[in-house]
Coordinates of C-alpha atoms in Angstrom, one line a residue:
M1 CA 95.2 74.4 85.7
R2 CA 98.8 75.5 85.5
L3 CA 99.7 72.5 87.7
A4 CA 98.1 70.2 85.1
A5 CA 100.5 71.7 82.5
C6 CA 103.5 70.4 84.3
E7 CA 105.1 67.6 82.4
D8 CA 105.0 65.0 85.1
V9 CA 101.6 65.8 86.6
E10 CA 98.2 64.2 85.8
L11 CA 95.5 66.2 87.5
R12 CA 91.8 65.6 87.9
V13 CA 89.3 67.7 89.8
V14 CA 86.4 66.8 92.0
N15 CA 84.3 69.9 92.6
P16 CA 81.0 68.9 94.4
V17 CA 78.3 71.5 93.8
A18 CA 76.3 72.3 96.9
M19 CA 72.6 72.4 96.1
P20 CA 69.8 72.7 98.7
L21 CA 67.0 70.3 98.8
F22 CA 63.7 70.9 96.9
P23 CA 62.1 73.4 96.6
L24 CA 65.0 75.7 97.6
N25 CA 67.1 74.4 94.7
L26 CA 64.6 76.1 92.3
L27 CA 65.5 79.6 93.5
D28 CA 67.1 81.9 90.9
R29 CA 70.4 82.2 93.0
Y30 CA 71.1 78.5 92.2
R31 CA 70.3 78.7 88.5
Q32 CA 74.0 78.9 87.4
L33 CA 74.9 76.0 89.7
R34 CA 72.0 73.9 88.3
D35 CA 73.3 74.5 84.7
L36 CA 76.9 73.3 85.4
P37 CA 77.7 70.0 83.6
E38 CA 78.4 67.1 86.0
E39 CA 81.3 66.0 83.8
E40 CA 83.5 68.0 81.5
A41 CA 87.0 68.6 80.3
W42 CA 87.7 72.1 81.4
K43 CA 90.7 73.5 79.7
G44 CA 91.8 70.0 79.1
V45 CA 91.4 68.9 82.7
P46 CA 88.8 66.3 83.6
V47 CA 86.4 67.9 86.1
S48 CA 83.6 66.1 87.9
R49 CA 80.8 68.0 89.7
P50 CA 78.7 65.6 91.7
R51 CA 75.7 67.3 93.4
L52 CA 76.0 67.8 97.2
R53 CA 72.7 68.1 98.9
V54 CA 72.9 70.5 101.8
L55 CA 70.6 72.5 104.1
P56 CA 71.8 76.1 104.1
G57 CA 72.5 77.3 107.6
L58 CA 71.9 73.8 109.2
S59 CA 74.1 71.1 107.6
G60 CA 77.5 72.8 108.3
P61 CA 78.8 70.1 110.8
F62 CA 77.6 67.3 108.5
N63 CA 79.0 68.8 105.2
P64 CA 82.3 66.7 105.3
S65 CA 80.3 63.5 105.4
L66 CA 78.0 64.7 102.6
L67 CA 81.1 65.7 100.6
V68 CA 82.5 62.2 101.1
Q69 CA 79.3 60.6 99.8
A70 CA 79.4 62.8 96.7
A71 CA 83.1 62.4 95.9
R72 CA 83.6 58.7 96.7
P73 CA 81.8 57.2 93.7
V74 CA 83.8 59.6 91.4
L75 CA 87.2 58.5 92.8
Q76 CA 86.2 54.9 92.7
R77 CA 85.3 55.2 89.0
W78 CA 88.5 57.0 88.2
R79 CA 90.5 54.3 89.9
E80 CA 88.7 51.6 87.9
E81 CA 89.4 53.6 84.7
G82 CA 93.2 53.6 85.5
F83 CA 93.7 56.9 87.1
A84 CA 95.9 55.8 90.0
F85 CA 96.1 59.1 91.9
D86 CA 98.9 59.5 94.4
V87 CA 97.7 62.3 96.5
I88 CA 94.6 64.3 97.4
D89 CA 94.9 68.1 97.6
A90 CA 92.0 69.7 99.5
Q91 CA 91.6 73.3 98.6
F92 CA 89.8 74.5 101.7
F93 CA 90.2 73.4 105.3
Y94 CA 86.5 73.0 105.9
P95 CA 84.6 71.0 104.8
D96 CA 87.2 69.7 102.3
G97 CA 89.8 68.8 104.9
P98 CA 87.9 66.3 107.0
A99 CA 86.4 64.8 103.8
A100 CA 89.9 64.5 102.3
A101 CA 91.1 62.7 105.5
Q102 CA 88.4 60.1 105.2
L103 CA 88.8 59.6 101.4
A104 CA 92.6 59.4 101.6
A105 CA 92.4 56.7 104.3
E106 CA 89.9 54.7 102.1
F107 CA 92.1 55.0 99.0
G108 CA 95.5 54.7 100.7
V109 CA 97.1 57.9 99.7
P110 CA 98.5 61.0 101.5
Y111 CA 96.6 64.3 101.5
S112 CA 97.3 68.0 101.9
I113 CA 94.9 70.7 103.0
K114 CA 95.1 74.4 102.2
A115 CA 93.8 77.0 104.6
R116 CA 92.5 80.2 103.0
G117 CA 90.9 82.3 105.8
A118 CA 87.3 81.8 106.7
D119 CA 87.8 78.0 106.8
I120 CA 89.9 78.7 109.9
H121 CA 88.6 81.9 111.3
Y122 CA 84.9 81.1 111.0
W123 CA 84.5 77.3 110.8
G124 CA 87.4 76.9 113.3
R125 CA 85.1 78.5 115.9
V126 CA 82.0 76.4 115.2
P127 CA 81.8 73.7 118.0
G128 CA 80.6 70.9 115.7
C129 CA 83.3 71.7 113.1
R130 CA 86.4 72.6 115.0
P131 CA 87.1 69.0 116.2
Q132 CA 86.8 67.8 112.6
I133 CA 89.3 70.4 111.5
L134 CA 91.8 69.5 114.2
R135 CA 91.5 65.8 113.5
A136 CA 92.1 66.4 109.7
A137 CA 95.1 68.6 110.5
A138 CA 96.6 65.9 112.8
Q139 CA 96.4 63.3 110.1
A140 CA 97.4 65.4 107.1
K141 CA 100.9 64.7 105.7
G142 CA 101.2 68.4 104.8
M143 CA 99.3 71.7 105.1
L144 CA 99.3 75.0 103.3
A145 CA 98.3 78.5 104.4
V146 CA 97.8 81.5 102.1
A147 CA 99.6 83.9 104.6
Q148 CA 102.1 83.8 107.5
S149 CA 99.4 85.3 109.7
L150 CA 97.0 82.5 108.9
R151 CA 99.8 79.9 109.6
R152 CA 100.2 81.5 113.0
D153 CA 96.5 81.2 113.7
M154 CA 96.6 77.5 112.7
V155 CA 99.5 76.9 115.1
A156 CA 97.6 78.7 117.8
M157 CA 94.7 76.3 117.2
G158 CA 97.0 73.4 118.0
M159 CA 98.3 72.4 114.5
D160 CA 101.8 71.2 113.9
P161 CA 103.9 74.1 112.6
A162 CA 106.5 71.7 111.0
R163 CA 103.8 70.5 108.6
I164 CA 102.4 73.9 107.6
A165 CA 104.0 75.8 104.7
V166 CA 103.0 79.2 103.4
H167 CA 101.7 79.2 99.8
Y168 CA 100.7 82.6 98.7
T169 CA 97.8 83.4 96.4
G170 CA 98.7 83.4 92.7
V171 CA 97.6 85.9 90.1
D172 CA 97.6 85.8 86.3
L173 CA 99.8 88.8 85.6
E174 CA 99.1 88.7 81.9
R175 CA 95.3 89.0 82.4
F176 CA 95.4 91.3 85.4
R177 CA 97.5 94.3 84.3
P178 CA 97.1 98.1 84.1
H179 CA 95.0 99.6 81.3
D180 CA 94.3 103.2 80.4
R181 CA 92.2 104.2 83.3
A182 CA 90.3 107.1 81.6
A183 CA 89.4 104.8 78.7
A184 CA 88.3 102.0 81.0
K185 CA 86.1 104.5 83.0
A186 CA 84.6 105.8 79.8
K187 CA 83.5 102.2 78.8
L188 CA 81.7 102.0 82.2
G189 CA 80.1 105.4 81.8
I190 CA 81.9 106.8 84.8
Q191 CA 83.0 110.4 85.4
G192 CA 85.0 111.3 88.4
P193 CA 86.7 109.0 91.0
L194 CA 85.7 105.3 90.9
I195 CA 86.0 103.0 94.0
I196 CA 85.5 99.2 93.7
S197 CA 84.5 97.0 96.6
L198 CA 85.0 93.4 95.6
G199 CA 83.7 90.3 97.5
A200 CA 80.7 88.3 98.6
L201 CA 77.8 90.3 100.0
I202 CA 78.1 89.0 103.5
P203 CA 78.5 91.0 106.8
R204 CA 82.2 89.9 107.2
K205 CA 83.2 91.8 104.0
G206 CA 82.0 95.2 105.3
H207 CA 80.6 96.6 102.1
D208 CA 78.3 98.7 104.3
I209 CA 81.3 100.5 105.8
V210 CA 82.5 101.5 102.3
I211 CA 79.0 102.7 101.3
R212 CA 78.9 104.9 104.5
A213 CA 82.4 106.2 103.7
L214 CA 81.2 107.3 100.2
R215 CA 79.2 110.2 101.7
E216 CA 82.5 111.8 102.7
I217 CA 84.1 111.4 99.2
E218 CA 82.8 114.1 96.9
G219 CA 81.8 113.1 93.4
A220 CA 82.9 109.5 93.7
T221 CA 81.1 106.4 92.4
L222 CA 81.2 103.1 94.3
M223 CA 80.8 99.8 92.4
V224 CA 80.2 96.7 94.6
A225 CA 81.0 93.4 92.8
G226 CA 79.6 90.3 94.4
E227 CA 76.5 88.5 95.3
G228 CA 75.0 87.2 98.6
P229 CA 72.3 87.7 101.2
E230 CA 73.3 91.3 102.0
E231 CA 72.2 92.7 98.7
T232 CA 68.8 94.0 99.8
R233 CA 70.2 95.5 102.9
L234 CA 73.1 97.3 101.1
A235 CA 70.7 98.7 98.5
A236 CA 68.4 100.0 101.2
L237 CA 71.4 101.6 103.0
A238 CA 72.4 103.4 99.8
R239 CA 68.9 104.7 99.4
K240 CA 68.7 105.8 103.0
M241 CA 71.9 107.8 102.7
G242 CA 70.8 109.4 99.5
L243 CA 73.6 107.6 97.6
E244 CA 71.6 105.4 95.3
E245 CA 72.8 107.4 92.2
R246 CA 76.5 106.8 93.3
V247 CA 76.3 103.2 94.4
R248 CA 76.1 100.4 91.9
L249 CA 75.5 96.9 93.1
L250 CA 76.8 94.8 90.1
G251 CA 76.0 91.4 91.4
G252 CA 78.3 88.5 90.5
V253 CA 80.9 89.6 88.0
P254 CA 82.6 86.8 85.8
H255 CA 86.2 86.5 86.7
K256 CA 87.3 87.3 83.1
E257 CA 85.6 90.7 83.4
L258 CA 87.4 91.7 86.6
P259 CA 90.6 93.1 85.0
A260 CA 88.7 95.7 83.1
L261 CA 86.7 96.7 86.2
L262 CA 89.7 96.9 88.5
S263 CA 91.8 98.8 85.9
A264 CA 89.1 101.4 85.8
A265 CA 89.1 102.0 89.5
D266 CA 91.1 104.6 91.3
V267 CA 90.9 102.6 94.6
M268 CA 89.8 99.1 95.6
A269 CA 88.4 99.3 99.1
L270 CA 87.6 96.1 101.0
A271 CA 86.5 96.5 104.6
S272 CA 86.8 92.8 105.6
E273 CA 86.7 91.8 109.2
S274 CA 89.0 89.0 108.4
E275 CA 90.8 87.5 105.4
G276 CA 93.6 85.0 104.8
L277 CA 95.2 86.8 101.9
A278 CA 92.4 88.1 99.6
N279 CA 92.7 87.5 95.9
A280 CA 90.9 90.8 95.5
W281 CA 93.9 92.7 97.0
I282 CA 96.4 91.0 94.7
E283 CA 94.3 91.3 91.5
A284 CA 93.6 94.9 92.1
M285 CA 97.3 95.7 92.7
A286 CA 98.2 93.7 89.5
C287 CA 95.9 96.1 87.6
G288 CA 97.8 99.1 89.1
T289 CA 94.9 99.9 91.5
P290 CA 95.9 100.7 95.1
V291 CA 94.1 99.0 98.0
V292 CA 92.5 100.3 101.2
T293 CA 91.7 97.6 103.7
P294 CA 91.9 97.1 107.5
E295 CA 95.2 95.8 108.9
V296 CA 93.8 92.2 109.3
D297 CA 95.4 88.8 108.9
G298 CA 97.5 88.7 105.7
A299 CA 96.9 92.3 104.6
A300 CA 100.4 93.6 105.6
E301 CA 101.9 90.7 103.6
A302 CA 100.1 91.9 100.5
V303 CA 100.0 95.7 100.9
D304 CA 103.7 95.9 101.7
R305 CA 104.7 99.3 100.5
P306 CA 103.2 102.8 100.4
A307 CA 102.4 102.8 96.7
A308 CA 100.3 99.6 97.2
G309 CA 97.7 101.4 99.3
R310 CA 96.7 102.0 102.9
L311 CA 96.3 99.6 105.9
L312 CA 93.8 100.9 108.4
R313 CA 93.9 100.4 112.2
E314 CA 90.3 101.4 112.5
R315 CA 87.6 99.6 110.5
T316 CA 85.3 102.7 110.3
P317 CA 83.7 104.7 107.5
A318 CA 85.7 107.8 108.6
A319 CA 89.0 105.9 108.3
F320 CA 88.1 104.5 104.9
A321 CA 87.0 108.0 103.6
A322 CA 90.2 109.6 104.8
A323 CA 92.5 107.0 103.2
I324 CA 90.6 107.0 99.9
R325 CA 90.7 110.8 99.8
A326 CA 94.4 110.7 100.4
I327 CA 95.0 108.3 97.5
L328 CA 92.8 110.3 95.2
A329 CA 94.7 113.5 96.1
E330 CA 98.1 111.8 95.3
P331 CA 97.5 108.7 93.2
P332 CA 100.6 106.4 92.9
P333 CA 101.8 105.4 89.5
P334 CA 100.1 102.2 88.4
E335 CA 103.5 100.5 87.7
A336 CA 104.5 101.2 91.3
V337 CA 101.3 99.6 92.6
R338 CA 101.7 96.6 90.3
A339 CA 105.2 95.9 91.7
S340 CA 103.6 94.7 94.9
A341 CA 101.7 92.0 93.0
E342 CA 104.6 90.7 91.0
R343 CA 105.7 88.4 93.9
F344 CA 102.4 86.5 93.4
A345 CA 103.0 85.3 89.8
W346 CA 101.3 82.1 88.8
E347 CA 104.6 80.5 87.7
R348 CA 106.1 80.8 91.2
N349 CA 102.8 79.6 92.8
T350 CA 102.7 76.6 90.6
Q351 CA 106.2 75.4 91.2
Q352 CA 105.8 75.8 95.0
L353 CA 102.6 73.7 94.9
R354 CA 104.2 71.0 92.7
Q355 CA 107.2 70.7 95.0
H356 CA 104.9 70.5 98.0
L357 CA 102.8 67.7 96.6
T358 CA 105.7 65.8 95.2
A359 CA 107.4 65.8 98.6
L360 CA 104.2 64.3 100.2
V361 CA 104.1 61.4 97.6
R362 CA 107.8 60.7 98.1

């Protein structure tokens, strides 16, 4: 949205909404998606959300083609209305990248693709998807990666390093900022140490590791913010370990509510198996909350000083418990933690993206 605020930029967004076929689309987990308007001006930016019919767990290799079918009519209509777009900016490498390649060819414009993590580390290993990713990369006029480590992984896959720039995650430093931690905890009804684990409830995020670590952190409460297929298993694990009173599965938390949650926490612990450069790391540090996470992918580029948190060589409950206890024993000043996030200000992020896209058009 900040890109749209630039004086010489006209931006429109196509955000296809993936919905499974009937009767799966009637499940409660899809209710919020069903209620999204197909067309709206969101914060002044025209947004179209055509429905994308998918088969969860089955349609992965075909999703780029399905995405093209959903987005093409929108782009055709916009062209007819006079929106002569100059470039397509795909926000994920898969399935967005291959879809952008086809649409850009049809409409005669260049395109850029941004890699964020799982779109390379997961989809890049899927046999039916990897060739599509590499073809899209070969044809893209420019590419972005959210971390140097992810750029190296892209190059190792065979992508051209000369066309890959690093574009770090941006954070709203006005919204995500430190608050009075004791007051924030009181609003949540928390006494004692508070740990936040933030991310989708999927195996790769490792929330179970943090739950197991909690047993070795006396008096602490763990809040897990996110939704996904692991919810039932994580709740059962907490009960099995006798931690149901100290583990709160919050479900999906609206983004606007995250600053208050992160500001209340003493530690943000994320046990991901892989990440590009996680928004959760940056948003937590912007709130003055130190991070504990494995030394994977872009973690060292984010958690770049002792005050910012701990990087773990072992992705185990014992390692997490020890690191969290160490931070609780000697908590860093929130201002010192926040200093690590100030490199990721939205203003810098926006100008880099504008320059990147302008160069492609020229």
